[in-house]
Tab-separated table of N, CA and C in Angstrom:
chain	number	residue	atom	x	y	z
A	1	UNK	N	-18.954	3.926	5.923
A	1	UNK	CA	-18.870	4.831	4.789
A	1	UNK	C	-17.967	4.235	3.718
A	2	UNK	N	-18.749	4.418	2.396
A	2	UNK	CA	-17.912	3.603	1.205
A	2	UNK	C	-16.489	5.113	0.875
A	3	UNK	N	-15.280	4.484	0.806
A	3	UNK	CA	-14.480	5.429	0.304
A	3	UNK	C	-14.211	5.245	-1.133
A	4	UNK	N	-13.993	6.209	-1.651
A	4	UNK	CA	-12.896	6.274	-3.109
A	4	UNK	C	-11.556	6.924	-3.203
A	5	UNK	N	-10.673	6.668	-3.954
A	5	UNK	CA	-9.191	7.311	-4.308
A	5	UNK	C	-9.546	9.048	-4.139
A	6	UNK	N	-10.456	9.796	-4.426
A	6	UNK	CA	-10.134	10.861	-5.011
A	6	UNK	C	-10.418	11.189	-3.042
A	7	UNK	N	-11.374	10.374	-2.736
A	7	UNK	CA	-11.376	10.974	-0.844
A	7	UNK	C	-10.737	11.433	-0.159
A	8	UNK	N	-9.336	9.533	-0.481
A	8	UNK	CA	-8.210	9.569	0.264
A	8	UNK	C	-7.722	10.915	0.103
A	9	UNK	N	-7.223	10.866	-1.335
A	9	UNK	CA	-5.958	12.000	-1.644
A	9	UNK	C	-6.382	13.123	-0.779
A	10	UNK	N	-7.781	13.368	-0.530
A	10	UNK	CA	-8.218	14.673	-0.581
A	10	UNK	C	-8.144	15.083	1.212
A	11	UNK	N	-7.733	13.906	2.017
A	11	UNK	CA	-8.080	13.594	3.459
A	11	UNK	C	-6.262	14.158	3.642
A	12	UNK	N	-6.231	14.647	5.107
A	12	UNK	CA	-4.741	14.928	5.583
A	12	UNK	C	-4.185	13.766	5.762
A	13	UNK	N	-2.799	13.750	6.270
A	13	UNK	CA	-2.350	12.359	6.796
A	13	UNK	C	-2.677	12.302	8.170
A	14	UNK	N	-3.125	13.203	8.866
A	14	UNK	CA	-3.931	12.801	10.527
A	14	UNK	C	-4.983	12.025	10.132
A	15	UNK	N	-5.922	12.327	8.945
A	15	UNK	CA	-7.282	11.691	8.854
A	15	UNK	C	-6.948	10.134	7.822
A	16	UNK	N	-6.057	10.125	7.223
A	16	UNK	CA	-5.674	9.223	6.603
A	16	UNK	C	-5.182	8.078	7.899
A	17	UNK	N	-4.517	8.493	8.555
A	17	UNK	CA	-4.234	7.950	10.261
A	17	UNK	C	-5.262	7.067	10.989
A	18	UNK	N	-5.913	8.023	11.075
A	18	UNK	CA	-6.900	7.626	11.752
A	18	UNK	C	-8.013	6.644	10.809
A	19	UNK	N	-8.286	6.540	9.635
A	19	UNK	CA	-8.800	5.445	9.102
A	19	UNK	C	-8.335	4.303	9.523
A	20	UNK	N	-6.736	4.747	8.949
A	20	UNK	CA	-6.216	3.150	9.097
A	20	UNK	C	-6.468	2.773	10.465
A	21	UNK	N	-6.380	3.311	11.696
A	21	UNK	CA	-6.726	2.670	13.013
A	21	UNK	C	-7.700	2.251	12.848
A	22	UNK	N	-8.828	2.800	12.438
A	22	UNK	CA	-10.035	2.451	12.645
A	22	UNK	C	-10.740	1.419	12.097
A	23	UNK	N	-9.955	0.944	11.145
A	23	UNK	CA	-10.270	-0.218	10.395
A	23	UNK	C	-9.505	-1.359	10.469
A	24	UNK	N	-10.240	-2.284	9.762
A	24	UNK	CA	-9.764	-3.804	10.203
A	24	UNK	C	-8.756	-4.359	9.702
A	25	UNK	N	-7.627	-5.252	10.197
A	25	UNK	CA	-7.089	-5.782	8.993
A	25	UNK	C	-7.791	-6.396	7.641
A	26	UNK	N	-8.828	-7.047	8.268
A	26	UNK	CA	-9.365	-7.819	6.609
A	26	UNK	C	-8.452	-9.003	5.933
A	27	UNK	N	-9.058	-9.732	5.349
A	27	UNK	CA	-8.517	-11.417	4.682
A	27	UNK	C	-7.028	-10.511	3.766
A	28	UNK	N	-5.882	-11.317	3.720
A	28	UNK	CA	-4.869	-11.321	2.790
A	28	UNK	C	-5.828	-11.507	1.544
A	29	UNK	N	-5.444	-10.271	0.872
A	29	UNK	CA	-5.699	-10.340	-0.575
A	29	UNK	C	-5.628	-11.462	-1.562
A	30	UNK	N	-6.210	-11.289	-2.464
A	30	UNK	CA	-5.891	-12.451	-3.691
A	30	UNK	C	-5.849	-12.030	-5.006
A	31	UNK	N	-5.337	-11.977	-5.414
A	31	UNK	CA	-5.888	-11.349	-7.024
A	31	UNK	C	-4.989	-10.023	-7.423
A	32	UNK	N	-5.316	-9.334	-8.840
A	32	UNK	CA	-5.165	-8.242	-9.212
A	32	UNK	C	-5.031	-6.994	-8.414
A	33	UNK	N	-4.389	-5.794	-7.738
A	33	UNK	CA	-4.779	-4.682	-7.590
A	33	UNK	C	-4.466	-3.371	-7.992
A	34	UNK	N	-5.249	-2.497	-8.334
A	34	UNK	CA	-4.811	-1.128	-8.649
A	34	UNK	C	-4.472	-0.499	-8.131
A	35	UNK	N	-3.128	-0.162	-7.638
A	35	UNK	CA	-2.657	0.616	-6.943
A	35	UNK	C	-2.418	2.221	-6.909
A	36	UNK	N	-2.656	3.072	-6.147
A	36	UNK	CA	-2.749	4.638	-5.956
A	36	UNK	C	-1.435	5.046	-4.933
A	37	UNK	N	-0.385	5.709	-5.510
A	37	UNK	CA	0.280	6.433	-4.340
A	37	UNK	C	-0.296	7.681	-3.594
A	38	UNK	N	-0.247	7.688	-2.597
A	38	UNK	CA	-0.741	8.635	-1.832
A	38	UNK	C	0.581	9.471	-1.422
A	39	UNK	N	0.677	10.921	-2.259
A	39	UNK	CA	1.933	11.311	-1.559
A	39	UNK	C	1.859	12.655	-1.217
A	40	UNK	N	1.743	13.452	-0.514
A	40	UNK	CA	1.277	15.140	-0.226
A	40	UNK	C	-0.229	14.819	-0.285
A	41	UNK	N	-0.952	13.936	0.861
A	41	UNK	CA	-2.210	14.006	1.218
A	41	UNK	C	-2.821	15.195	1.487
A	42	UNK	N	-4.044	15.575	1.095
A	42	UNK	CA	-4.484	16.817	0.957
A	42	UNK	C	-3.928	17.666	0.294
A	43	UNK	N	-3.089	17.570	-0.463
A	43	UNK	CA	-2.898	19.039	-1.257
A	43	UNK	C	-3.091	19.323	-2.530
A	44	UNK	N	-3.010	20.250	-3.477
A	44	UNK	CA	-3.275	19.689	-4.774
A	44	UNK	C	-2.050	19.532	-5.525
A	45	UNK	N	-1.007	18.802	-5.126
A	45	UNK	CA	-0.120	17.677	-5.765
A	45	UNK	C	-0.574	16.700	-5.534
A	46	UNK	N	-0.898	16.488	-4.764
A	46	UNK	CA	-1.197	14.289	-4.510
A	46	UNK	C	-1.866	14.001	-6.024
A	47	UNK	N	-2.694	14.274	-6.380
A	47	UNK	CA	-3.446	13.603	-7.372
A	47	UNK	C	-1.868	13.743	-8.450
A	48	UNK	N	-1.363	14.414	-9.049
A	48	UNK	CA	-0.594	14.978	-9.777
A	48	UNK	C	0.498	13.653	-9.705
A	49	UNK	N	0.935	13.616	-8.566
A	49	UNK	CA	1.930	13.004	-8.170
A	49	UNK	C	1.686	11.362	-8.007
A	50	UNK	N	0.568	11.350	-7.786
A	50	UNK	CA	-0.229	10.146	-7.838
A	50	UNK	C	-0.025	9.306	-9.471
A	51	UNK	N	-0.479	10.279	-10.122
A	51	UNK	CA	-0.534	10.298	-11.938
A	51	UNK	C	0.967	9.578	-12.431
A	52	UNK	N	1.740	10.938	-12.153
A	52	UNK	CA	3.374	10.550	-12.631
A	52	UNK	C	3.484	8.921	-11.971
A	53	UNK	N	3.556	8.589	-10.931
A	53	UNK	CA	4.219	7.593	-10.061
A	53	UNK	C	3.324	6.191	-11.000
A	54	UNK	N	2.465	6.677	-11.585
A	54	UNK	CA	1.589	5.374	-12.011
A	54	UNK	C	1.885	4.654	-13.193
A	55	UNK	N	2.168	6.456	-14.165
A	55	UNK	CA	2.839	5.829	-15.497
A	55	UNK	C	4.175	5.129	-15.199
A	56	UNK	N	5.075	6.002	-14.833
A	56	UNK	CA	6.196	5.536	-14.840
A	56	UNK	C	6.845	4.629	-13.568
A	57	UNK	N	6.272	4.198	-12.380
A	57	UNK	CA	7.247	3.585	-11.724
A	57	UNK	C	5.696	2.346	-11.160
A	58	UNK	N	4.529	2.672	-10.635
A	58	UNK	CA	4.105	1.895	-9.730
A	58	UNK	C	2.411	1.425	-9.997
A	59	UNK	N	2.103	0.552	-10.993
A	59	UNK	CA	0.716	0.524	-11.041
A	59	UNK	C	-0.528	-0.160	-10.041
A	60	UNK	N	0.512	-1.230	-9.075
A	60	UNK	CA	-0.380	-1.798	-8.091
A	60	UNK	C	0.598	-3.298	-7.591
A	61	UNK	N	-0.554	-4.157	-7.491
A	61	UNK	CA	0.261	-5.116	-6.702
A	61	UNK	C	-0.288	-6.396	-7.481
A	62	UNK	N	0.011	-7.559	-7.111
A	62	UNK	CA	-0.593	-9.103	-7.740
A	62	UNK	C	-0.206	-9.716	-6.262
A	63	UNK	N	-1.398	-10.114	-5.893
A	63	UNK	CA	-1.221	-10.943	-4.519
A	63	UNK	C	-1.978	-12.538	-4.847
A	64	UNK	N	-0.724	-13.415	-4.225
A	64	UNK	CA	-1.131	-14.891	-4.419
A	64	UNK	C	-1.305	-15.077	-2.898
A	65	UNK	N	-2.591	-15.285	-2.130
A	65	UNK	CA	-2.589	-15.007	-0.828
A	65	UNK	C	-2.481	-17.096	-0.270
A	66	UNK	N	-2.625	-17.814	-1.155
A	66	UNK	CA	-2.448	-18.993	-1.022
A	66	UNK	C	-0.868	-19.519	-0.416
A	67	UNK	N	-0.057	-18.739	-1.847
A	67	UNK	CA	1.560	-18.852	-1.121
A	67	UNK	C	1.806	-17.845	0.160
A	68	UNK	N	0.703	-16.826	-0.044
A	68	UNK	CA	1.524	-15.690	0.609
A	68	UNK	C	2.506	-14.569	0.315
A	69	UNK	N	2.357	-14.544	-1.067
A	69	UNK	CA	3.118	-13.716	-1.952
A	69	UNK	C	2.253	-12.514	-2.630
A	70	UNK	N	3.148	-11.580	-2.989
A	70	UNK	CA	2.899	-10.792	-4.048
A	70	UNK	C	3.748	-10.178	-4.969
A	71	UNK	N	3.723	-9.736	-6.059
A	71	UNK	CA	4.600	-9.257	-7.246
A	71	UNK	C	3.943	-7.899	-7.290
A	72	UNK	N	5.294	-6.951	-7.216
A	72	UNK	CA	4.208	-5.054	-7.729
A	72	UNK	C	4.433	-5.661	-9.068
A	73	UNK	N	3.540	-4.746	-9.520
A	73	UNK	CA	3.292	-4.114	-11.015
A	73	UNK	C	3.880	-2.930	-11.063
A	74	UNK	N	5.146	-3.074	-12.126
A	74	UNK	CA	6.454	-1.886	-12.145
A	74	UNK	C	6.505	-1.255	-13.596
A	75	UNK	N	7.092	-0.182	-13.508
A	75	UNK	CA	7.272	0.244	-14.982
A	75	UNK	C	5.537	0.983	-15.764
A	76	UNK	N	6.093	1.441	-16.762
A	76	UNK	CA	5.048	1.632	-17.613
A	76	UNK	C	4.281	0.583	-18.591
A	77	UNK	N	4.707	-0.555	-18.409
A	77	UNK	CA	4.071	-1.658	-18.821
A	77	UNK	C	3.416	-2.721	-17.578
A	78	UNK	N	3.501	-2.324	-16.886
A	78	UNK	CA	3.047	-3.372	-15.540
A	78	UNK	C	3.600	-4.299	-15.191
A	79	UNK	N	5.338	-4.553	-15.679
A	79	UNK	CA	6.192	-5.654	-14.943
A	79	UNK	C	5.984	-6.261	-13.772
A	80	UNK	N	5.695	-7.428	-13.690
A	80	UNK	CA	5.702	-8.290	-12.436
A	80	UNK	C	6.745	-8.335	-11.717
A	81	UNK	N	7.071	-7.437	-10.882
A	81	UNK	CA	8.888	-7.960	-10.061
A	81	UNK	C	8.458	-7.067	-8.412
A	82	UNK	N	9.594	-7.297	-8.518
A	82	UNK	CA	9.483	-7.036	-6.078
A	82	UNK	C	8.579	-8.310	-5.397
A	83	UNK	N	9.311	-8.962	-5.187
A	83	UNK	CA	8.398	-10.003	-4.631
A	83	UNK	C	8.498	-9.442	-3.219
A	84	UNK	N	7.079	-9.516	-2.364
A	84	UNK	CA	6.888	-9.801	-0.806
A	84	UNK	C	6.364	-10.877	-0.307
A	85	UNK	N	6.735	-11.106	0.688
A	85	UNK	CA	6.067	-12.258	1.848
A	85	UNK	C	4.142	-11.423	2.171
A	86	UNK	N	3.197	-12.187	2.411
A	86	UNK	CA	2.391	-11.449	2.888
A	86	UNK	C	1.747	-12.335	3.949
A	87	UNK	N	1.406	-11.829	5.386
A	87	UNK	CA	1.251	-11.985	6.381
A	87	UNK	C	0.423	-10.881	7.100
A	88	UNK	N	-0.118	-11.665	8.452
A	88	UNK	CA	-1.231	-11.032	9.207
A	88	UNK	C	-0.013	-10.711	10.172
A	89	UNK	N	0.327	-9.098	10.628
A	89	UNK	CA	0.975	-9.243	11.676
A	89	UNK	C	0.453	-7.767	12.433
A	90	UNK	N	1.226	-7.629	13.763
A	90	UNK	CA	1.126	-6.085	14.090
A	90	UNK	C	1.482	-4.778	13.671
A	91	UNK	N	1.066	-3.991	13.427
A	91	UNK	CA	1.207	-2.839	12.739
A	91	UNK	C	2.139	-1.601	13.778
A	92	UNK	N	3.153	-1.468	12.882
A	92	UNK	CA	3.693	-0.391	13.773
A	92	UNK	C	3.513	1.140	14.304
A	93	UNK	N	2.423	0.740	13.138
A	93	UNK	CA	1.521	2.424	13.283
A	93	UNK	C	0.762	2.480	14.800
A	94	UNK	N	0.363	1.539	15.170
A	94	UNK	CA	-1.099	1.299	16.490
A	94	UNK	C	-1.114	-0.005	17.339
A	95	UNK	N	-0.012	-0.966	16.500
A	95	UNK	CA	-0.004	-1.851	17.482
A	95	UNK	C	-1.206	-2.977	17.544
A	96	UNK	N	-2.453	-2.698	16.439
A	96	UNK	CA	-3.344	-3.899	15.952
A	96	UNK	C	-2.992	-4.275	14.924
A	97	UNK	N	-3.867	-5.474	14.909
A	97	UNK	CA	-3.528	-6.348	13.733
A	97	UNK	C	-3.590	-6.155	11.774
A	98	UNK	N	-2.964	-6.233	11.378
A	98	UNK	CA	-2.888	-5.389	10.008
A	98	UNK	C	-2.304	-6.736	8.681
A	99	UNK	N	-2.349	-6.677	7.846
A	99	UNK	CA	-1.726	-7.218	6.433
A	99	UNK	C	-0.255	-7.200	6.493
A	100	UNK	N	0.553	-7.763	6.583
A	100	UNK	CA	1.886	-7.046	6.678
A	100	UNK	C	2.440	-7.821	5.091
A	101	UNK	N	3.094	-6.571	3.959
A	101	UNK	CA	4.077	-6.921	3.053
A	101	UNK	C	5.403	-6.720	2.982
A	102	UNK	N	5.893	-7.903	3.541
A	102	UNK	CA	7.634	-7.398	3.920
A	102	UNK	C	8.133	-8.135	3.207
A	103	UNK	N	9.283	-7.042	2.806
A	103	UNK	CA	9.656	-7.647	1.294
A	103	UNK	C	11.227	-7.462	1.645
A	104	UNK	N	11.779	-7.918	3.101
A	104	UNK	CA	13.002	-7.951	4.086
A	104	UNK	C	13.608	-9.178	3.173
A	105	UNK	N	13.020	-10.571	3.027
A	105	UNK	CA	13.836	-11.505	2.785
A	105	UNK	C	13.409	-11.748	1.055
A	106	UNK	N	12.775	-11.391	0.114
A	106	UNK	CA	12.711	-11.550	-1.040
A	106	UNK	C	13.565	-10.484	-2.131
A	107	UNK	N	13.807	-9.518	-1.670
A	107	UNK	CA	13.824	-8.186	-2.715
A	107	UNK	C	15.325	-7.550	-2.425
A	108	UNK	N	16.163	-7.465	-3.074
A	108	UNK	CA	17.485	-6.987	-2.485
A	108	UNK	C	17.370	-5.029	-2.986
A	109	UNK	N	16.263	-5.336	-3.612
A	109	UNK	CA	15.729	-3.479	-4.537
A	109	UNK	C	15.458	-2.742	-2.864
A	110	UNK	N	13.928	-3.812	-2.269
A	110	UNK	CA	13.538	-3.510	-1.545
A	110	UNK	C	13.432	-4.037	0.048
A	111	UNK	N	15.172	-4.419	-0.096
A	111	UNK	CA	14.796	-5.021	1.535
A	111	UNK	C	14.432	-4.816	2.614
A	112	UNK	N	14.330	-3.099	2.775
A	112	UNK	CA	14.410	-2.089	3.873
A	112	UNK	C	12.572	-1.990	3.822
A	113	UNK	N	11.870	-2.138	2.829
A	113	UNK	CA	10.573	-1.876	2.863
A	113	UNK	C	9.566	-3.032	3.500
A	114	UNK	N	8.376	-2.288	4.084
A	114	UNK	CA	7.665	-2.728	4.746
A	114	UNK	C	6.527	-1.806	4.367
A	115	UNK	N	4.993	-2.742	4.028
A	115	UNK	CA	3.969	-2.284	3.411
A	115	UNK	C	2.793	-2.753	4.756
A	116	UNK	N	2.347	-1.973	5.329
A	116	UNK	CA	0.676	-2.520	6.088
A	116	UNK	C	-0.527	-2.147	5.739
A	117	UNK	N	-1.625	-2.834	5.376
A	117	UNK	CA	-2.863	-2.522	4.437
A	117	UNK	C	-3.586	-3.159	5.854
A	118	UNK	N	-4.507	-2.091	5.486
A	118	UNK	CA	-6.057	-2.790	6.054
A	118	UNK	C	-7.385	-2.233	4.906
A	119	UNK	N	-7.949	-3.096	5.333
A	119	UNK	CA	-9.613	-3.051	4.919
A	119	UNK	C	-10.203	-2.009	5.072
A	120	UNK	N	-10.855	-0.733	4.211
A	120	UNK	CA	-11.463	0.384	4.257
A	120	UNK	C	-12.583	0.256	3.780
A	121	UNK	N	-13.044	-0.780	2.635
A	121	UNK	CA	-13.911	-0.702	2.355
A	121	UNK	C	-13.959	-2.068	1.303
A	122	UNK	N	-15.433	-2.663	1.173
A	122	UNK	CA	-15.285	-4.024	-0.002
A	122	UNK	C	-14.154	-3.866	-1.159
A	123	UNK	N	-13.384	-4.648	-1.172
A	123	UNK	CA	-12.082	-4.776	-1.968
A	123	UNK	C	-11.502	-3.527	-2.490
A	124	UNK	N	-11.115	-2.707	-0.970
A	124	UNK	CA	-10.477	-1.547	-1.226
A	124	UNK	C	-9.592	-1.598	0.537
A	125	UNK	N	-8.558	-1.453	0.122
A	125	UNK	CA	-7.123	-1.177	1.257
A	125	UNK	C	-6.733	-0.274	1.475
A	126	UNK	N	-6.510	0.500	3.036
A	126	UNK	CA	-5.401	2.064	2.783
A	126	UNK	C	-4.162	1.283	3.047
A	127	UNK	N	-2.503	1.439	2.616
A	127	UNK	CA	-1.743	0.789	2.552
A	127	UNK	C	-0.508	2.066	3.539
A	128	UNK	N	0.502	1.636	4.632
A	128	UNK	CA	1.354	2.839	4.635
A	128	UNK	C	2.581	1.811	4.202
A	129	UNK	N	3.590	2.942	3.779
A	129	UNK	CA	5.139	2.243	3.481
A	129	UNK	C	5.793	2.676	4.373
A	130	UNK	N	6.832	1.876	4.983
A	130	UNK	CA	8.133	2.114	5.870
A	130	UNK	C	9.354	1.686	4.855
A	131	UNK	N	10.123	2.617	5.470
A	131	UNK	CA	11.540	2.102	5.033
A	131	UNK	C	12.507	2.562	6.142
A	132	UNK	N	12.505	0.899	6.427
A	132	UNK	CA	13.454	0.869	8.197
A	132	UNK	C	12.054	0.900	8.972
A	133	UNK	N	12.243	1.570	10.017
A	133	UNK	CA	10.682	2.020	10.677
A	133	UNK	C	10.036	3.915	10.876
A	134	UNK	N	11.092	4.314	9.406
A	134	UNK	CA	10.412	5.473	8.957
A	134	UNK	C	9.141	5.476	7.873
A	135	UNK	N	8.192	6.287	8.571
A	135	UNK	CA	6.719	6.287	7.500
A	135	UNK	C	7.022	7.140	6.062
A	136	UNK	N	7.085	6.825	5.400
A	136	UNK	CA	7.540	7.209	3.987
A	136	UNK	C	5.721	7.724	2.920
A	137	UNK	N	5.341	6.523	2.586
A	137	UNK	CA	4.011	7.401	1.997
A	137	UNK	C	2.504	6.500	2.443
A	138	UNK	N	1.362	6.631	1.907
A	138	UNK	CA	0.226	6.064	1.958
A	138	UNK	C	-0.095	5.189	0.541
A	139	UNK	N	-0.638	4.635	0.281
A	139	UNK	CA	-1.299	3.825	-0.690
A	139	UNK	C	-2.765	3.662	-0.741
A	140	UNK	N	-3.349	3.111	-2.005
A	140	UNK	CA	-4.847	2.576	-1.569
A	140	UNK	C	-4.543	1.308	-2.920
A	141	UNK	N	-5.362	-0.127	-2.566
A	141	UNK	CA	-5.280	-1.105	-3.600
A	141	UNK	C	-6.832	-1.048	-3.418
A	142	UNK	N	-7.297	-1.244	-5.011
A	142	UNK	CA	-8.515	-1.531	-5.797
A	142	UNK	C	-8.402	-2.607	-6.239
A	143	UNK	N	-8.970	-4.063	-5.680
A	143	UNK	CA	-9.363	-5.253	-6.543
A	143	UNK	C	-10.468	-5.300	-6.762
């Protein structure tokens, strides 16, 4: 099944859960992505909250999957900064194999954070955030 952003938001975080198990890690990214916060899944804030977080703090990601890097796109202009490492590792959600963006040894903003994406659909990712090994929110990247 092909997903879109308005799905996710619209899915709980049990069913948001359970995607991500169910799906693959998928190739380290390359390129451009549009990023979506996912925050109060299912309710009608997420989209809302989704909105605010986009203008002002988080538009997506830039992944160089050659180095193994990526830069978010910050601010209301799309600043390139937060660098992560990006790697195939285990996911702490399930324990399979997942995208891992740990941004432990690049980012002194974000050293505590930890990003895992998998493959949901042709150049579309569900993403969760940790900070420490607390689950904090969901994501989706559009390249």
């Amino acid at each position: 099944m092909a997903y879109d952003v308005q799905q996710l938001m619209a899915m709980t975080q049990e069913e948001l859960d359970d995607l991500f198990k169910a799906s693959p890690a998928g190739d380290i990214p390359d390129g451009e992505a549009k990023g979506t916060a996912i925050v109060a899944p299912g309710t009608v804030y997420s989209e809302h909250i989704a909105q605010i977080i986009n203008v002002f703090g988080w538009q997506g990601k830039v992944f160089d999957a050659e180095k193994g890097l990526l830069k978010n796109k910050v601010l209301f202009f799309g600043f390139q900064a937060i660098v992560a490492r990006v790697y195939k590792g285990e996911s702490w959600l399930d324990g399979k194999e997942c995208v891992v963006l740990d941004y432990s040894d690049t980012s002194m903003l974000a050293k505590y954070i930890r990003d895992e994406i998998r493959l949901i659909g042709p150049k579309f990712y569900l993403g969760k955030v940790y900070w420490g090994k607390d689950r904090l929110i969901d994501f989706c990247l559009e390249f």
